[in-house]
mmCIF file of C-alpha atoms in Angstrom:
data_model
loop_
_atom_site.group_PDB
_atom_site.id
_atom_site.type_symbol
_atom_site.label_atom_id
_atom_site.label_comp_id
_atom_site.label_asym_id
_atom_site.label_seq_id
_atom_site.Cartn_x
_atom_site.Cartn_y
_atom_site.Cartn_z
ATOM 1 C CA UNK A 4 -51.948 -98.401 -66.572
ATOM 2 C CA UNK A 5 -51.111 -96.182 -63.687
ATOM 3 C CA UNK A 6 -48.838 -93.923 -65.802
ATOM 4 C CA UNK A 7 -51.372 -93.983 -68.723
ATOM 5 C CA UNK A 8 -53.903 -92.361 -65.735
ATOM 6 C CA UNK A 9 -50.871 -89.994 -65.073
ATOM 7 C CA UNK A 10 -50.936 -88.351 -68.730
ATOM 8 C CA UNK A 11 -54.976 -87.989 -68.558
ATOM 9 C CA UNK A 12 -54.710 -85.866 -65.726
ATOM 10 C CA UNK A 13 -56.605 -88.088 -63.580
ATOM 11 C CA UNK A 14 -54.832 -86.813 -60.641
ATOM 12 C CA UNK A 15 -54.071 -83.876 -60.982
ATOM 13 C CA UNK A 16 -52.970 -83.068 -57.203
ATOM 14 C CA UNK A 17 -50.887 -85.536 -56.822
ATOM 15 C CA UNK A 18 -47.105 -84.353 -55.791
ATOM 16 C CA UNK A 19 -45.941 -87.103 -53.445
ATOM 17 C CA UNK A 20 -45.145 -90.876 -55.036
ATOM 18 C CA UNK A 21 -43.620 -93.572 -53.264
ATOM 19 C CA UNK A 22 -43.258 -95.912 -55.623
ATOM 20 C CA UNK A 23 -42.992 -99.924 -54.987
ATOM 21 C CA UNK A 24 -39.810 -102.571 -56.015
ATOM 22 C CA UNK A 25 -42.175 -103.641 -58.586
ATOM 23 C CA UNK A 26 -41.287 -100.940 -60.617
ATOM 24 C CA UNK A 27 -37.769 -101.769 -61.993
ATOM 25 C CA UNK A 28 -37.801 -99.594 -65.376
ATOM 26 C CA UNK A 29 -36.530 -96.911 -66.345
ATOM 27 C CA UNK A 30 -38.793 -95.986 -68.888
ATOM 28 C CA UNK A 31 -41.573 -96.794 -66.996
ATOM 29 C CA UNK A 32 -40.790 -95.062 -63.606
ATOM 30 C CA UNK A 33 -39.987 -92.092 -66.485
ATOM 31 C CA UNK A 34 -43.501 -92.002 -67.762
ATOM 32 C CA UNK A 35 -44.643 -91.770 -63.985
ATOM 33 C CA UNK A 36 -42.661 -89.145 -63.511
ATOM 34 C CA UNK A 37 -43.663 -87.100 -66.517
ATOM 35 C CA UNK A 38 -47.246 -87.619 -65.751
ATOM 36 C CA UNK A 39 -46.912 -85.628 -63.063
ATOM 37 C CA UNK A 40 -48.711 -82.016 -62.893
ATOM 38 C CA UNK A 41 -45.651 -81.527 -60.156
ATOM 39 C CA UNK A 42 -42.911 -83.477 -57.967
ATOM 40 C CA UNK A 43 -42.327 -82.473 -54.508
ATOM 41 C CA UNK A 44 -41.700 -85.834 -53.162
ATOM 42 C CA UNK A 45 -40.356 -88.978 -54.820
ATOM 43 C CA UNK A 46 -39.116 -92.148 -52.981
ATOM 44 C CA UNK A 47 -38.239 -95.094 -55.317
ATOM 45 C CA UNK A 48 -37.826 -98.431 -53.469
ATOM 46 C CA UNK A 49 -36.423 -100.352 -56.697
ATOM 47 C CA UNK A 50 -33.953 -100.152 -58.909
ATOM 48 C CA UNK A 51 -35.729 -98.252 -61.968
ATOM 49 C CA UNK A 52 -34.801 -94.999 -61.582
ATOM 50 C CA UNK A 53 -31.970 -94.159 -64.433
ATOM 51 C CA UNK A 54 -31.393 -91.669 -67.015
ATOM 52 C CA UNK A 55 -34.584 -91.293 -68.434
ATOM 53 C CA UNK A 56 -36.655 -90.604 -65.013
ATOM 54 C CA UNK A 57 -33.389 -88.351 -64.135
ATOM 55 C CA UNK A 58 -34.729 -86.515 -67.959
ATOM 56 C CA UNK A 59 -38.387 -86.080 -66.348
ATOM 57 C CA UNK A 60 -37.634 -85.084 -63.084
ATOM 58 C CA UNK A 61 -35.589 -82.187 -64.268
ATOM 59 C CA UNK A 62 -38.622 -79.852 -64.573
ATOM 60 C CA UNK A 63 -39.511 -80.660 -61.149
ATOM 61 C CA UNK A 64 -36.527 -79.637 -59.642
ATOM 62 C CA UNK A 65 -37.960 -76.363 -58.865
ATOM 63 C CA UNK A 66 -40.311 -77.722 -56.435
ATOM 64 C CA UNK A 67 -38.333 -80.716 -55.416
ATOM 65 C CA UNK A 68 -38.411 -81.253 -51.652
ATOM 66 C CA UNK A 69 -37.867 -85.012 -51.012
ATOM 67 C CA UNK A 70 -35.946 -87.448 -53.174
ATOM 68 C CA UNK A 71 -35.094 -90.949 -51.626
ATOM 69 C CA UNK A 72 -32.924 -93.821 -53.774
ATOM 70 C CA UNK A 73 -32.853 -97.182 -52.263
ATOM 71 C CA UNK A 74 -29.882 -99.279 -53.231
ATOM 72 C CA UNK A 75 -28.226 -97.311 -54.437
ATOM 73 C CA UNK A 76 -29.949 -97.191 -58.061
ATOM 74 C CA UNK A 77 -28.284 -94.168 -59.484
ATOM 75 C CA UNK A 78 -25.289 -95.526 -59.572
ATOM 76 C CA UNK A 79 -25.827 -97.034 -62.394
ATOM 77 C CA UNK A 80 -25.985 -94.010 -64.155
ATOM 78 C CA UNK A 81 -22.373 -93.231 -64.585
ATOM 79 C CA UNK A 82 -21.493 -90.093 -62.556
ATOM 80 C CA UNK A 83 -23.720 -89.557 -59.673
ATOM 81 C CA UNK A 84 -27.115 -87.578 -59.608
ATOM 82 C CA UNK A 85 -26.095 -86.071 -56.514
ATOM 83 C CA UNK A 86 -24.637 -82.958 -57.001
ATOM 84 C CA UNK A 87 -26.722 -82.089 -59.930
ATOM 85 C CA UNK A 88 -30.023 -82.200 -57.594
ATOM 86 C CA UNK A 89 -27.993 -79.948 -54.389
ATOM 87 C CA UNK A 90 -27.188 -77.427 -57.556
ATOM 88 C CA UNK A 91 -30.793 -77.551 -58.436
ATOM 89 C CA UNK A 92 -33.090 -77.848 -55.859
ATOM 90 C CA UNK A 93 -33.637 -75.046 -54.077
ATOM 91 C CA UNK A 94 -36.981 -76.532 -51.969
ATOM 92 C CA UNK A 95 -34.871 -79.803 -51.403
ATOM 93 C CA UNK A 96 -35.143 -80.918 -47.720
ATOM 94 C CA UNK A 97 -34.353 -84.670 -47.860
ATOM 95 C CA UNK A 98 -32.084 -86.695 -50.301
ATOM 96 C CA UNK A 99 -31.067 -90.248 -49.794
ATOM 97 C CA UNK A 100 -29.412 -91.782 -52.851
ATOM 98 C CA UNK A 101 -26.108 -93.633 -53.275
ATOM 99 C CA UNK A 102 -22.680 -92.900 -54.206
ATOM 100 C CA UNK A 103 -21.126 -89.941 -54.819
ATOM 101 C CA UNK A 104 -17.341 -89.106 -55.359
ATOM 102 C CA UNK A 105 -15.355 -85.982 -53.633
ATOM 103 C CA UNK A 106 -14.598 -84.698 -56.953
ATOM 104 C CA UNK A 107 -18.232 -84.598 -58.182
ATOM 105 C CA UNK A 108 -18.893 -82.723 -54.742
ATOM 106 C CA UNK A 109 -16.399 -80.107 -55.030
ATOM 107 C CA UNK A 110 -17.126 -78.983 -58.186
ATOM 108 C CA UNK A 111 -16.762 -75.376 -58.247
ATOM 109 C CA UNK A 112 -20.849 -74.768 -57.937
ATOM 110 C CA UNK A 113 -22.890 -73.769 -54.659
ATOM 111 C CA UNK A 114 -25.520 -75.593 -53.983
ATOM 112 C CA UNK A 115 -29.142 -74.587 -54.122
ATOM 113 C CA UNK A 116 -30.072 -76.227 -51.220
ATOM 114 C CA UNK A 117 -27.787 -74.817 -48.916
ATOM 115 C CA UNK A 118 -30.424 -73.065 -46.375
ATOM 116 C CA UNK A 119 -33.185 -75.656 -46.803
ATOM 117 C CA UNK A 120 -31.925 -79.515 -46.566
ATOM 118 C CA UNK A 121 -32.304 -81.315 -43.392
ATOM 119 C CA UNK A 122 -31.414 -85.155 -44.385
ATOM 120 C CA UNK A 123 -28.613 -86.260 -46.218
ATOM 121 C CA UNK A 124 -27.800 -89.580 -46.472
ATOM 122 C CA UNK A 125 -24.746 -90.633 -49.157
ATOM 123 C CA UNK A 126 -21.625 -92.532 -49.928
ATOM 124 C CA UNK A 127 -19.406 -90.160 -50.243
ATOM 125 C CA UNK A 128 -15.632 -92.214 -52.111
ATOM 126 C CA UNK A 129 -12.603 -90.045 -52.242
ATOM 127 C CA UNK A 130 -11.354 -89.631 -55.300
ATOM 128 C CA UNK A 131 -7.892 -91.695 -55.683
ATOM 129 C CA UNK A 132 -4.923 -89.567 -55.258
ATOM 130 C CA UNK A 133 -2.368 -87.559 -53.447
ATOM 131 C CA UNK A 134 -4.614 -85.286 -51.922
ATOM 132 C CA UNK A 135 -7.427 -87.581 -50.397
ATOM 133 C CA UNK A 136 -6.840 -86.133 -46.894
ATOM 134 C CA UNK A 137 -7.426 -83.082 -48.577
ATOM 135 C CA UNK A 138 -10.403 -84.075 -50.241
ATOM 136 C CA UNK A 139 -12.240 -85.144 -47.366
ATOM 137 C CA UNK A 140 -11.277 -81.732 -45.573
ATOM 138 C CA UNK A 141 -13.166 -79.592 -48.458
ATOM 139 C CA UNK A 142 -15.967 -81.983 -48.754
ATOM 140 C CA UNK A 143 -16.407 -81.919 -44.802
ATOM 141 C CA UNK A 144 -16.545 -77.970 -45.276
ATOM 142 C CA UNK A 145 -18.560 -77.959 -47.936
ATOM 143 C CA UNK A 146 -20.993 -80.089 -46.491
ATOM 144 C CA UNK A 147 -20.548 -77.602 -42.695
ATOM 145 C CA UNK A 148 -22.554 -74.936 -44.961
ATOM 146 C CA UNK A 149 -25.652 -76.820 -45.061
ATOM 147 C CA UNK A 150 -26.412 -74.216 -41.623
ATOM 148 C CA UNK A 151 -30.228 -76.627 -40.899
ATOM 149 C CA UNK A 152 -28.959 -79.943 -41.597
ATOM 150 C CA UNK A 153 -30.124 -82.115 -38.844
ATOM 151 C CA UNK A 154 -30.104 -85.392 -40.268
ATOM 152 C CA UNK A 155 -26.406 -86.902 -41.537
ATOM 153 C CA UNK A 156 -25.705 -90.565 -42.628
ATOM 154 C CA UNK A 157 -23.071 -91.765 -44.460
ATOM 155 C CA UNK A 158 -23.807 -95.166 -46.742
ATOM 156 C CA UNK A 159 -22.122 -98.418 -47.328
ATOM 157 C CA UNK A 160 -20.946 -98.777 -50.919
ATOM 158 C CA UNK A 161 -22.134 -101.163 -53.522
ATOM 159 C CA UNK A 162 -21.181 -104.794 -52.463
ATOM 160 C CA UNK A 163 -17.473 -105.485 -53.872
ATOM 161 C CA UNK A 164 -16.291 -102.106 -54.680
ATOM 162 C CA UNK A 165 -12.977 -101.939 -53.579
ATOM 163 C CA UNK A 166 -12.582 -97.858 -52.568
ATOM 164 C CA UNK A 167 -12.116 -95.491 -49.933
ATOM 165 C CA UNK A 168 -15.231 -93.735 -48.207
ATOM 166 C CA UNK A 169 -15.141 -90.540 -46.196
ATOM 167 C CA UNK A 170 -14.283 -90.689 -42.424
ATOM 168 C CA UNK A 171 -14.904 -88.654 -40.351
ATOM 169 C CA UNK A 172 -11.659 -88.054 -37.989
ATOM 170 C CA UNK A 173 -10.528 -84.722 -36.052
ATOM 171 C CA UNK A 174 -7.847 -83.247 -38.353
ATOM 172 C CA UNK A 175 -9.596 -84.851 -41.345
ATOM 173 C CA UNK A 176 -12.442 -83.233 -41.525
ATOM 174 C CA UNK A 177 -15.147 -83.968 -38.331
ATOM 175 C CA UNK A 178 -13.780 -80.553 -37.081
ATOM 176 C CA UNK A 179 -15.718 -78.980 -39.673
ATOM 177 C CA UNK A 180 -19.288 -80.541 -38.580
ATOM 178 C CA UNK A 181 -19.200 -78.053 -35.561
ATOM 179 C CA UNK A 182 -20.681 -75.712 -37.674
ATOM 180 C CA UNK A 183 -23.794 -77.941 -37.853
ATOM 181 C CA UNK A 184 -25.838 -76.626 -34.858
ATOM 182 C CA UNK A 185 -29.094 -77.983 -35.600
ATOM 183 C CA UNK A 186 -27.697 -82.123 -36.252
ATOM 184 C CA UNK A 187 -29.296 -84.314 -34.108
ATOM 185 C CA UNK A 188 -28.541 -87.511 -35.667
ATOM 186 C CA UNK A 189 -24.993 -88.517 -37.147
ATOM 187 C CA UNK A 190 -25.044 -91.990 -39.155
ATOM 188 C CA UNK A 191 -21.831 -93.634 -39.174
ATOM 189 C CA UNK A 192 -22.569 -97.077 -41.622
ATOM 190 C CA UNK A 193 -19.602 -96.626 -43.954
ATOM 191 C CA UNK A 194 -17.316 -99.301 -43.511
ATOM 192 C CA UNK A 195 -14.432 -97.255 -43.897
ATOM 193 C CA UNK A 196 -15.310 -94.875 -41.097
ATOM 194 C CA UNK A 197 -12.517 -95.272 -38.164
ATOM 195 C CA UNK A 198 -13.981 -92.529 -35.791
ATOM 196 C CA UNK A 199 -12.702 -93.361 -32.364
ATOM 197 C CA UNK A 200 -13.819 -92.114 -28.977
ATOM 198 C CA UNK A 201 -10.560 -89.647 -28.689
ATOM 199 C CA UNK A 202 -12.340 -88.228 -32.020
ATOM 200 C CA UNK A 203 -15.517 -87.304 -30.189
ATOM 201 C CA UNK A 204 -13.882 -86.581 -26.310
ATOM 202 C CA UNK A 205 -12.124 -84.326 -27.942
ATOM 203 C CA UNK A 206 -14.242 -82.757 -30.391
ATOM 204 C CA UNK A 207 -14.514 -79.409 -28.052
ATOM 205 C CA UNK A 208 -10.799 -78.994 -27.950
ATOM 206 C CA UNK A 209 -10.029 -79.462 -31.381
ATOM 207 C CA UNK A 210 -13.118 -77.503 -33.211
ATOM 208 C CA UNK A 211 -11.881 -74.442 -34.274
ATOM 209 C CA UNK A 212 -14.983 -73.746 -36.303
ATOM 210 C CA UNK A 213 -17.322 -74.147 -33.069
ATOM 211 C CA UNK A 214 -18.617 -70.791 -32.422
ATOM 212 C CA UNK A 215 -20.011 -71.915 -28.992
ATOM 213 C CA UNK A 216 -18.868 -70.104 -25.646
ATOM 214 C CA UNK A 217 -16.582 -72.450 -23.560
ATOM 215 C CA UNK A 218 -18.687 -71.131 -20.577
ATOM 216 C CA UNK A 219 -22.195 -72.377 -21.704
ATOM 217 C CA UNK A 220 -23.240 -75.563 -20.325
ATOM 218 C CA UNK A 221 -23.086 -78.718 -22.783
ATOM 219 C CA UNK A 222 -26.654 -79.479 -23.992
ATOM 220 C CA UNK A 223 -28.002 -82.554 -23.030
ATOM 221 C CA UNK A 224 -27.836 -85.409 -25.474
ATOM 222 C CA UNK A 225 -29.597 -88.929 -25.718
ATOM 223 C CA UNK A 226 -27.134 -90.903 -27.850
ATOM 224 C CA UNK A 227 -27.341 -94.344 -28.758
ATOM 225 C CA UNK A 228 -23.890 -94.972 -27.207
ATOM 226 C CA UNK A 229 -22.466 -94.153 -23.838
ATOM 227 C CA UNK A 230 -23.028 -90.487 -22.915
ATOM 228 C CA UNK A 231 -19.994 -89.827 -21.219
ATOM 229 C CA UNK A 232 -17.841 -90.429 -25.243
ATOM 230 C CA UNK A 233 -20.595 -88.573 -27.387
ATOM 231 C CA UNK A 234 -22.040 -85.230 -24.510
ATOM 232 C CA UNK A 235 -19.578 -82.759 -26.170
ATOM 233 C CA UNK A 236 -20.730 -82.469 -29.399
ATOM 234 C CA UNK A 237 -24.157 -82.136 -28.528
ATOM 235 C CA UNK A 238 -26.000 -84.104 -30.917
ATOM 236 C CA UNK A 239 -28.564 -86.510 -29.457
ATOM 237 C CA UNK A 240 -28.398 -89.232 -31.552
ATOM 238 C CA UNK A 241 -25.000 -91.046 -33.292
ATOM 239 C CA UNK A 242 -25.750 -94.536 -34.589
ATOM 240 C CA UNK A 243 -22.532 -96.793 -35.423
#
């Protein structure tokens, strides 16, 4: 019914949906989707959203500001939606979906997004291999370029997968997030993550891309966690 409203153009204004867990298909959440005079905003609670509503939403992605994924639903697409939308969106300011490999995320495209998003949340799995340190490093730089991101979390996996998430670690990658002078919130839920305290006590030392002055005074955080381990990097808010 509500889609069939969609197609008449009975709303014609609408360009924010934030749609319930009662909506579990894929062709259904599709015909929402494609109802749509235009998509800025999309937050999908259930698990419907698949190839089909990934179809329709392509002609939105020009105006695309806010996509959110609970549960990770696209991953049961096959490979992950993510990089497609940061290669596409060039409005996008917030995506939360699910997993994502390092290979999908270095592929050798810049992403559209690059100047706008503020909120990424992901599970980022490196890609089995010799060169998974590696991986993390040019993922972690990649991800540096995103110069107004304030808002970085990274995501448990799906329950059972056996695989190695991103963690962040000087001299594996967290050197590279000193480029990111607007974060003020750093989400650490992966269960693979093994920051420890040296990591952040020494984050000033060991930072060569941190383009701050040595003499400036450290700004003032509010962390979750003991200020004393988390005041020099600055952010006000790392949740473990």
């Amino acid at each position: 019914m509500f889609a069939s409203q969609l197609a008449k153009g009975t709303w014609p204004k609408l360009c924010e949906l934030r749609l319930p867990y009662s909506i579990s298909s894929d062709k259904q959440l599709a015909q929402i989707v494609h109802g749509m005079q235009q998509v800025k905003s999309l937050s999908v609670q259930g698990q419907g959203f698949g190839p089909l509503t990934l179809r329709a939403l392509r002609s939105h992605f020009s105006s695309l500001r806010q996509l959110k994924l609970r549960y990770n639903t696209c991953t049961q697409m096959g490979p992950s939606i993510i990089p497609e939308v940061l290669v596409s969106c060039p409005q996008l300011e917030i995506l939360i979906a699910g997993e994502v490999t390092s290979e999908e995320l270095l592929q050798d495209q810049s992403w559209a997004c690059e100047h706008t998003l503020k909120t990424l949340h992901a599970c980022i799995i490196i890609s089995p291999g010799e060169d998974m340190d590696h991986q993390q490093q040019l993922v972690l730089e990649k991800i540096s370029r995103l110069c107004h991101l304030e808002d970085f979390s990274l995501l448990y996996c799906a329950f059972g997968r056996l695989v190695t998430c991103i963690n962040l670690q000087l001299g594996k990658g967290l050197e590279h997030l000193a480029n990111l002078k607007k974060l003020r919130r750093l989400g650490l839920k992966s269960h693979s993550n093994r920051m420890a305290k040296s990591d952040v006590e020494d984050f000033p030392l060991k930072a060569p891309c941190d383009n701050r002055n040595p003499d400036d005074p450290i700004p003032p955080t509010e962390a979750l966690v003991d200020n004393d381990t988390w005041k020099a990097t600055g952010w006000t808010d790392i949740v473990i």
